[in-house]
Coordinates of C-alpha atoms in Angstrom, one line a residue:
M147 CA 19.1 -13.0 17.4
P148 CA 17.2 -11.2 18.6
A149 CA 16.2 -7.8 15.8
S150 CA 18.5 -5.7 17.1
D151 CA 21.4 -8.1 16.4
P152 CA 23.9 -6.5 13.0
G153 CA 23.1 -9.7 11.4
D154 CA 19.5 -10.7 11.7
P155 CA 18.9 -11.4 8.8
I156 CA 15.2 -10.2 8.9
A157 CA 16.5 -7.1 10.4
L158 CA 19.1 -7.2 6.9
L159 CA 16.5 -7.6 4.8
L160 CA 13.7 -4.7 5.7
A161 CA 16.6 -2.7 5.5
G162 CA 17.6 -4.1 1.5
Q163 CA 21.1 -5.4 2.6
Y164 CA 21.6 -8.8 3.0
P165 CA 24.1 -10.4 0.8
D166 CA 23.1 -12.8 -1.5
P167 CA 25.5 -15.9 -1.0
Q168 CA 25.3 -16.4 -4.6
T169 CA 26.4 -13.3 -6.4
G170 CA 26.8 -10.4 -3.5
E171 CA 23.5 -8.2 -4.1
R172 CA 21.6 -6.6 -2.3
L173 CA 18.2 -8.4 -0.8
G174 CA 15.7 -6.9 1.0
A175 CA 12.2 -7.7 1.2
A176 CA 8.2 -6.1 0.2
A177 CA 7.1 -5.6 4.2
R178 CA 7.5 -2.1 6.0
S179 CA 7.8 -4.1 9.7
V180 CA 8.0 -7.3 11.5
V181 CA 8.0 -8.0 14.7
I182 CA 8.3 -10.7 16.6
D183 CA 8.1 -10.1 20.2
D184 CA 6.7 -12.5 24.0
S185 CA 4.0 -10.0 23.7
L186 CA 2.9 -7.0 22.2
D187 CA 0.2 -6.1 24.5
G188 CA -0.4 -2.0 24.7
R189 CA 1.6 -1.6 21.4
E190 CA -0.2 -2.3 17.8
A191 CA -1.7 0.7 17.9
E192 CA 2.5 2.0 18.0
L193 CA 3.1 -0.7 15.3
V194 CA 0.4 0.8 12.9
A195 CA 1.1 4.4 13.8
G196 CA 4.6 3.9 12.5
L197 CA 3.4 2.4 8.9
G198 CA 2.0 5.2 8.1
L199 CA -0.8 3.8 6.4
G200 CA -3.7 6.5 7.6
P201 CA -6.9 6.9 9.3
R202 CA -8.6 4.0 8.3
L203 CA -8.8 0.2 9.3
A204 CA -10.5 -3.0 8.4
V205 CA -9.9 -5.1 11.2
V206 CA -10.2 -8.7 9.9
A207 CA -10.8 -12.0 12.0
D208 CA -12.5 -15.2 12.5
D209 CA -15.1 -16.1 15.2
D210 CA -12.4 -18.2 16.2
T211 CA -9.0 -15.3 15.6
Y212 CA -11.0 -12.9 17.4
A213 CA -11.2 -14.1 21.0
A214 CA -7.9 -14.7 20.9
L215 CA -6.3 -11.9 19.4
G216 CA -9.0 -9.8 17.0
R217 CA -11.0 -8.2 20.6
R218 CA -7.7 -6.2 21.7
V219 CA -6.3 -5.3 18.7
E220 CA -9.2 -4.0 17.6
R221 CA -9.9 -1.5 20.5
A222 CA -6.0 -0.5 20.9
L223 CA -6.6 0.7 17.5
G224 CA -10.5 2.0 17.8
A225 CA -8.3 4.1 20.5
R226 CA -6.5 6.2 17.5
F227 CA -7.8 5.3 14.2
T228 CA -11.3 5.0 12.3
V229 CA -11.7 0.8 12.6
Q230 CA -14.0 -1.3 11.1
R231 CA -15.0 -4.7 12.5
V232 CA -15.6 -8.0 10.2
V233 CA -16.1 -10.8 11.3
L234 CA -16.0 -13.4 9.0
G235 CA -17.6 -16.2 11.7
H236 CA -16.7 -20.0 12.4
A237 CA -14.1 -21.3 10.3
P238 CA -14.2 -19.4 6.7
H239 CA -13.2 -21.0 4.2
A240 CA -10.4 -19.4 1.4
D241 CA -12.2 -19.1 -2.0
T242 CA -13.3 -16.8 -4.1
A243 CA -16.8 -16.4 -2.7
T244 CA -15.5 -15.7 0.8
I245 CA -13.5 -12.9 -1.0
A246 CA -16.8 -12.2 -2.4
R247 CA -18.6 -11.4 0.7
L248 CA -15.3 -9.4 2.5
V249 CA -15.0 -7.1 -0.7
A250 CA -18.5 -6.5 -0.6
V251 CA -18.3 -5.2 3.8
L252 CA -15.3 -2.8 3.1
P253 CA -15.9 0.9 2.1
E254 CA -14.6 1.7 -1.7
R255 CA -12.1 3.9 0.5
I256 CA -10.2 2.2 3.6
D257 CA -6.8 3.0 3.9
A258 CA -5.6 -1.0 5.1
V259 CA -6.6 -3.9 5.6
V260 CA -5.1 -6.0 9.0
A261 CA -6.1 -9.1 9.6
V262 CA -6.0 -11.2 13.2
G263 CA -5.2 -14.4 11.9
S264 CA -3.4 -17.7 9.9
G265 CA -3.3 -18.6 6.5
T266 CA -6.5 -18.2 5.7
L267 CA -7.5 -14.9 7.7
N268 CA -4.2 -14.3 5.9
D269 CA -4.8 -15.0 2.4
L270 CA -8.4 -13.2 2.1
C271 CA -7.0 -10.6 3.4
K272 CA -4.2 -10.0 0.8
M273 CA -7.2 -10.6 -1.8
A274 CA -9.4 -8.3 -0.1
A275 CA -6.8 -6.3 -0.1
I276 CA -5.1 -5.9 -3.8
E277 CA -9.7 -5.5 -4.5
R278 CA -9.3 -2.3 -2.4
G279 CA -6.0 -1.0 -4.1
C280 CA -4.1 -1.3 0.0
P281 CA -1.9 -2.1 2.0
Q282 CA -3.0 -4.9 4.5
V283 CA -1.2 -5.4 7.6
V284 CA -1.3 -9.0 9.4
F285 CA -1.1 -9.9 13.5
A286 CA -0.2 -13.2 13.8
T287 CA -2.8 -16.2 15.1
A288 CA -0.9 -19.0 15.1
P289 CA 2.4 -20.4 13.7
S290 CA 0.1 -23.0 11.8
M291 CA 2.8 -22.1 8.4
N292 CA 5.0 -19.8 6.2
G293 CA 3.1 -17.7 3.9
Y294 CA 2.4 -14.2 6.5
T295 CA 5.6 -12.9 4.3
S296 CA 4.9 -14.4 0.8
L297 CA 3.4 -12.4 -1.8
S298 CA 0.9 -15.2 -2.9
A299 CA -2.5 -16.5 -1.2
S300 CA -3.8 -20.6 -1.1
I301 CA -7.6 -19.1 -3.2
T302 CA -10.0 -21.9 -4.4
E303 CA -11.2 -21.4 -7.3
A304 CA -14.1 -24.1 -8.7
G305 CA -12.5 -26.8 -6.8
L306 CA -9.7 -26.2 -7.2
K307 CA -7.1 -25.2 -5.6
R308 CA -4.5 -22.3 -6.4
S309 CA -1.5 -20.4 -5.4
V310 CA -2.3 -16.4 -6.4
R311 CA -0.3 -14.1 -6.4
A312 CA -1.4 -11.2 -4.5
A313 CA 1.1 -8.4 -2.4
T314 CA 3.5 -9.4 1.0
P315 CA 1.6 -7.8 3.9
V316 CA 3.5 -4.2 5.0
G317 CA 3.2 -5.3 8.4
V318 CA 3.8 -8.4 10.3
F319 CA 3.3 -9.0 13.7
F320 CA 4.2 -11.7 15.6
D321 CA 2.9 -12.0 19.8
L322 CA 4.2 -15.1 20.6
G323 CA 2.6 -15.5 24.4
V324 CA 0.0 -15.5 21.4
L325 CA 1.1 -18.1 19.4
A326 CA 2.1 -20.8 22.1
A327 CA -1.2 -20.9 23.3
A328 CA -2.4 -21.5 20.0
P329 CA -4.1 -25.2 18.9
R330 CA -1.4 -27.5 19.4
R331 CA -2.1 -29.2 15.9
L332 CA -1.8 -25.4 14.6
I333 CA 2.3 -25.6 16.1
R334 CA 3.3 -28.9 15.2
A335 CA 1.0 -27.5 11.4
G336 CA 4.4 -24.9 11.8
L337 CA 6.5 -27.1 12.0
G338 CA 5.6 -29.7 9.2
D339 CA 5.6 -26.8 7.1
S340 CA 9.2 -26.0 8.3
V341 CA 10.5 -29.4 7.9
C342 CA 9.8 -29.6 4.3
R343 CA 12.8 -27.3 3.5
P344 CA 15.6 -30.5 2.7
T345 CA 12.6 -32.4 0.8
A346 CA 11.9 -29.0 -1.3
Q347 CA 15.2 -28.2 -1.3
A348 CA 16.4 -30.7 -3.3
D349 CA 14.4 -31.0 -5.9
W350 CA 14.1 -27.6 -6.4
L351 CA 18.0 -28.7 -6.8
L352 CA 17.4 -31.4 -9.1
A353 CA 15.4 -29.8 -11.6
H354 CA 18.9 -27.4 -11.9
L355 CA 21.1 -29.6 -11.9
L356 CA 19.2 -32.1 -14.7
L357 CA 17.7 -29.8 -16.9
D358 CA 19.3 -26.5 -15.8
R359 CA 16.2 -25.0 -14.1
P360 CA 17.8 -21.8 -12.5
Y361 CA 17.7 -22.4 -9.1
R362 CA 19.0 -19.7 -5.1
E363 CA 20.8 -20.5 -2.5
A364 CA 19.0 -17.4 -0.7
P365 CA 16.7 -18.6 0.7
F366 CA 18.0 -21.4 2.5
T367 CA 21.4 -19.9 3.7
M368 CA 18.6 -16.9 5.0
L369 CA 17.1 -19.1 7.7
A370 CA 20.1 -22.1 8.5
G371 CA 20.4 -21.1 11.9
D372 CA 16.7 -20.9 13.2
E373 CA 15.9 -24.1 11.6
A374 CA 19.2 -26.3 13.8
V375 CA 18.0 -24.5 16.1
L376 CA 14.0 -24.9 16.0
F377 CA 14.5 -29.0 14.4
S378 CA 17.1 -29.7 18.1
Q379 CA 14.5 -28.5 20.0
A380 CA 11.2 -29.5 18.5
R381 CA 10.0 -31.3 21.9
A382 CA 10.9 -28.3 24.6
L383 CA 8.3 -26.0 21.1
M384 CA 5.4 -28.5 21.8
A385 CA 6.0 -27.4 25.8
G386 CA 5.9 -23.8 25.3
D387 CA 9.3 -22.5 25.5
L388 CA 9.1 -18.5 23.9
E389 CA 12.8 -19.2 22.8
V390 CA 12.0 -22.1 19.7
M391 CA 8.8 -20.4 19.0
R392 CA 11.0 -17.8 18.6
H393 CA 12.9 -19.8 16.2
L394 CA 9.7 -21.4 14.7
V395 CA 8.7 -17.6 13.6
R396 CA 12.0 -17.1 12.4
T397 CA 11.7 -20.0 10.0
L398 CA 7.9 -19.3 8.7
V399 CA 9.3 -15.5 7.8
L400 CA 11.8 -15.9 6.4
S401 CA 10.6 -18.4 4.7
G402 CA 8.7 -16.4 3.1
F403 CA 10.5 -13.7 1.8
G404 CA 12.9 -16.7 0.4
M405 CA 9.4 -17.3 -1.9
T406 CA 9.5 -13.0 -1.9
I407 CA 13.1 -13.4 -2.8
S408 CA 12.7 -16.3 -5.0
G409 CA 9.6 -15.0 -7.6
G410 CA 7.6 -17.4 -6.7
S411 CA 7.3 -20.3 -3.8
Y412 CA 10.4 -22.3 -5.9
P413 CA 12.0 -22.4 -2.3
A414 CA 9.2 -23.9 0.0
S415 CA 6.7 -26.1 -2.8
Q416 CA 8.1 -28.9 -4.9
G417 CA 7.6 -32.8 -4.9
E418 CA 5.6 -32.4 -0.7
H419 CA 3.2 -29.8 -1.0
L420 CA 1.9 -31.9 -5.0
L421 CA 1.6 -35.3 -3.0
S422 CA 0.0 -32.6 -0.2
H423 CA -2.4 -30.9 -3.4
Y424 CA -3.3 -34.2 -4.8
I425 CA -5.0 -35.4 -2.4
D426 CA -6.6 -32.1 -1.6
V427 CA -8.0 -32.9 -4.5
M428 CA -9.0 -36.5 -5.4
K429 CA -9.4 -37.5 -1.6
P430 CA -13.1 -39.1 -0.8
P431 CA -15.7 -36.6 0.4
D432 CA -15.3 -38.4 4.2
L433 CA -11.7 -38.4 4.2
P434 CA -11.0 -36.5 7.3
E435 CA -9.5 -32.5 7.8
A436 CA -6.7 -32.3 8.7
F437 CA -4.5 -29.0 7.8
H438 CA -2.3 -28.3 5.9
G439 CA 1.0 -28.0 7.5
E440 CA 0.0 -32.1 8.7
Q441 CA -0.1 -32.8 5.3
I442 CA 3.2 -31.1 4.5
G443 CA 5.4 -32.9 6.9
V444 CA 3.8 -36.2 6.0
C445 CA 4.8 -36.1 2.7
A446 CA 8.0 -34.5 2.4
L447 CA 9.4 -37.6 4.9
A448 CA 8.2 -39.5 1.5
M449 CA 9.7 -36.8 -0.4
A450 CA 12.4 -37.8 1.8
R451 CA 12.4 -41.1 1.6
L452 CA 12.3 -41.3 -1.7
Q453 CA 15.5 -39.4 -2.3
D454 CA 16.9 -40.8 0.4
R455 CA 16.4 -44.4 -2.3
I456 CA 17.5 -42.5 -5.3
L457 CA 20.4 -40.9 -3.8
A458 CA 21.7 -44.1 -2.4
L459 CA 22.4 -45.9 -6.4
E460 CA 26.5 -45.0 -6.8
A461 CA 25.8 -46.4 -10.8
P462 CA 24.2 -43.7 -12.7
P463 CA 19.8 -43.5 -13.0
V464 CA 18.7 -44.3 -16.3
V465 CA 15.6 -42.4 -17.4
R466 CA 13.3 -43.5 -20.4
P467 CA 10.6 -42.2 -22.1
T468 CA 8.1 -41.2 -20.2
A469 CA 5.3 -43.7 -20.5
V470 CA 2.4 -41.1 -19.3
G471 CA 0.5 -39.8 -22.3
R472 CA -3.0 -37.5 -22.3
A473 CA -5.5 -40.2 -22.7
E474 CA -4.2 -41.1 -18.8
V475 CA -4.7 -37.8 -17.9
L476 CA -7.4 -36.8 -18.5
A477 CA -9.0 -40.9 -17.9
H478 CA -7.3 -40.7 -14.6
F479 CA -8.6 -37.0 -13.0
G480 CA -11.4 -36.2 -15.6
P481 CA -11.9 -34.3 -18.6
E482 CA -12.1 -31.0 -17.0
R483 CA -9.0 -31.3 -14.3
G484 CA -7.0 -33.5 -16.5
E485 CA -7.0 -31.2 -19.3
A486 CA -5.4 -29.2 -17.7
C487 CA -3.0 -31.4 -15.6
W488 CA -2.6 -31.8 -18.7
Q489 CA -1.2 -28.6 -19.9
E490 CA 0.8 -28.4 -17.1
F491 CA 3.3 -32.4 -17.8
A492 CA 3.0 -32.7 -20.7
P493 CA 6.2 -29.9 -21.2
K494 CA 8.2 -32.1 -18.8
R495 CA 8.0 -35.2 -20.3
L496 CA 10.6 -37.0 -21.8
D497 CA 10.6 -38.3 -25.0
H498 CA 13.7 -40.4 -26.9
A499 CA 16.2 -37.6 -27.5
R500 CA 15.2 -35.7 -24.9
A501 CA 16.1 -38.7 -22.5
G502 CA 19.0 -39.8 -24.0
E503 CA 19.9 -35.9 -23.0
L504 CA 19.4 -37.1 -19.7
N505 CA 21.4 -40.2 -19.2
A506 CA 24.3 -38.5 -20.8
R507 CA 24.3 -36.1 -18.3
L508 CA 23.6 -38.6 -15.2
V509 CA 26.2 -41.1 -16.7
S510 CA 29.5 -38.3 -16.6
G511 CA 27.6 -35.9 -13.7
W512 CA 25.8 -38.1 -10.9
D513 CA 28.8 -38.2 -8.9
A514 CA 28.7 -35.1 -8.6
M515 CA 25.0 -34.2 -8.6
R516 CA 25.1 -36.8 -6.0
A517 CA 27.2 -35.4 -4.1
R518 CA 25.4 -31.6 -4.0
L519 CA 21.7 -32.8 -3.0
Q520 CA 22.8 -35.0 -0.8
A521 CA 24.8 -32.3 1.0
V522 CA 20.6 -30.0 1.3
T523 CA 18.8 -32.9 2.8
L524 CA 18.3 -34.2 6.4
G525 CA 17.2 -37.9 4.8
A526 CA 13.7 -39.2 5.9
A527 CA 15.1 -40.3 9.2
R528 CA 16.4 -37.7 10.6
M529 CA 12.8 -35.6 9.3
T530 CA 11.1 -38.2 11.2
A531 CA 12.5 -37.7 14.6
V532 CA 11.4 -34.0 14.1
L533 CA 8.2 -34.2 13.6
A534 CA 7.6 -37.4 16.1
A535 CA 9.1 -35.0 19.3
A536 CA 6.6 -32.1 18.0
G537 CA 4.0 -35.6 18.2
A538 CA 2.9 -34.4 15.5
P539 CA 1.7 -37.1 11.8
V540 CA 3.9 -39.1 10.8
T541 CA 2.3 -41.8 8.5
P542 CA -0.7 -41.2 5.8
A543 CA -2.7 -43.4 8.6
D544 CA -1.8 -40.4 10.9
L545 CA -4.4 -38.4 8.9
G546 CA -6.8 -40.9 7.9
W547 CA -5.7 -41.5 4.7
S548 CA -5.3 -45.4 2.8
Q549 CA -2.4 -46.7 1.2
P550 CA -4.3 -46.7 -1.9
L551 CA -5.2 -43.5 -2.0
F552 CA -1.5 -42.4 -0.8
D553 CA 0.6 -44.8 -3.7
D554 CA -1.5 -42.9 -6.4
A555 CA 0.0 -39.9 -5.8
I556 CA 3.6 -41.3 -5.2
V557 CA 2.8 -42.5 -9.6
H558 CA 0.2 -39.0 -10.0
A559 CA 1.1 -36.5 -8.3
R560 CA 3.9 -35.3 -11.0
E561 CA 1.2 -34.8 -13.2
I562 CA -0.8 -31.6 -11.6
R563 CA 1.7 -29.4 -12.2
D564 CA 5.3 -28.7 -14.3
R565 CA 8.0 -28.6 -11.6
Y566 CA 10.6 -31.6 -12.2
T567 CA 11.0 -33.1 -9.1
F568 CA 12.2 -36.8 -7.8
L569 CA 9.1 -37.3 -8.7
D570 CA 9.1 -36.9 -11.8
L571 CA 12.5 -38.5 -11.5
A572 CA 11.3 -41.7 -10.0
A573 CA 8.7 -42.2 -11.9
D574 CA 10.4 -42.6 -15.4
L575 CA 14.4 -44.6 -14.2
A576 CA 14.3 -47.8 -16.4
P577 CA 12.9 -51.4 -15.0

């Protein structure tokens, strides 16, 4: 759907006019401009000038993204703005040390930080912009993740990755020709980060139906049209079709906006992200590196199989009190990390009374719950076909993960965070 289409969800969000399907409230986006086009070559300065940010800019890239697009952006902006170039070297990490290093080289007074890159660069620049009290702009170099338009950044501190509240970039610009030339694995990663929508939605809806936790439909209705095309054309995406690339980018953008509207990552990060995060935390040092989206794709398929199995039950599931206690959590994760996990996990453990309440709700409402949950899922077979058509990883072995490591993730990932997902329901089911 072109940006000029008055029914385009992105245009409506930018105008503050997207109708919430549940309440009718008009929803808006924090970004001022999102431009997705076949080429942005020669338009970079015009796009940034349209944001009215001021004359002093820092263009931040790494070695690879500077070669892919940064040099071009720097040259274009330099004709109209005062530009400081910052190149962070090869494969920087989104961690507190790198943020400190980036902030240290930025001037005290700057009007905007311009990120040229994808996930890591975007997150680093979000945090640097906050430190300098200025807006951020991003020129994307790969369609690898859905965080471009979100209000959070994924930052590693003391060896632990956490989601940190940041700010949505005011301008987000996608040159589809540049994105199509990105490494194939990064494109597959973006597809993997998108294919988890059904499992994340089902997990979030389960917590709503079973525990009365808040839930919103808007994050999913706004991206449904683009997702349907993307999932049906995954092979064409990898063949370089720019129209399918447009649908991938739009899906990622709208997913980011959905998280912002929801005040958190709930619509896009549930059980599959817990599994991936567990692997990040517990993996042996010699495990091959994988992109976040590659991991999410594999973990989403595992969640889909688990959801399929439980939703196939015609009789209401029966839960029992949670068997895992503090001692077991600390023994598995270690004292310091385990204590942090326990603080997240303890509030959602089931005692006898709570298990009885949930069983009563399952008995009276399972048929209706099951129908609503099945309506938002795609099923493991369909999701596997999407990733396989793109040549993306579909099994833990494809990523070099051992079966015991992944089996541990299925059991223990739910202990990392307080979100209630099908991992919790499955673990607490009576034998």
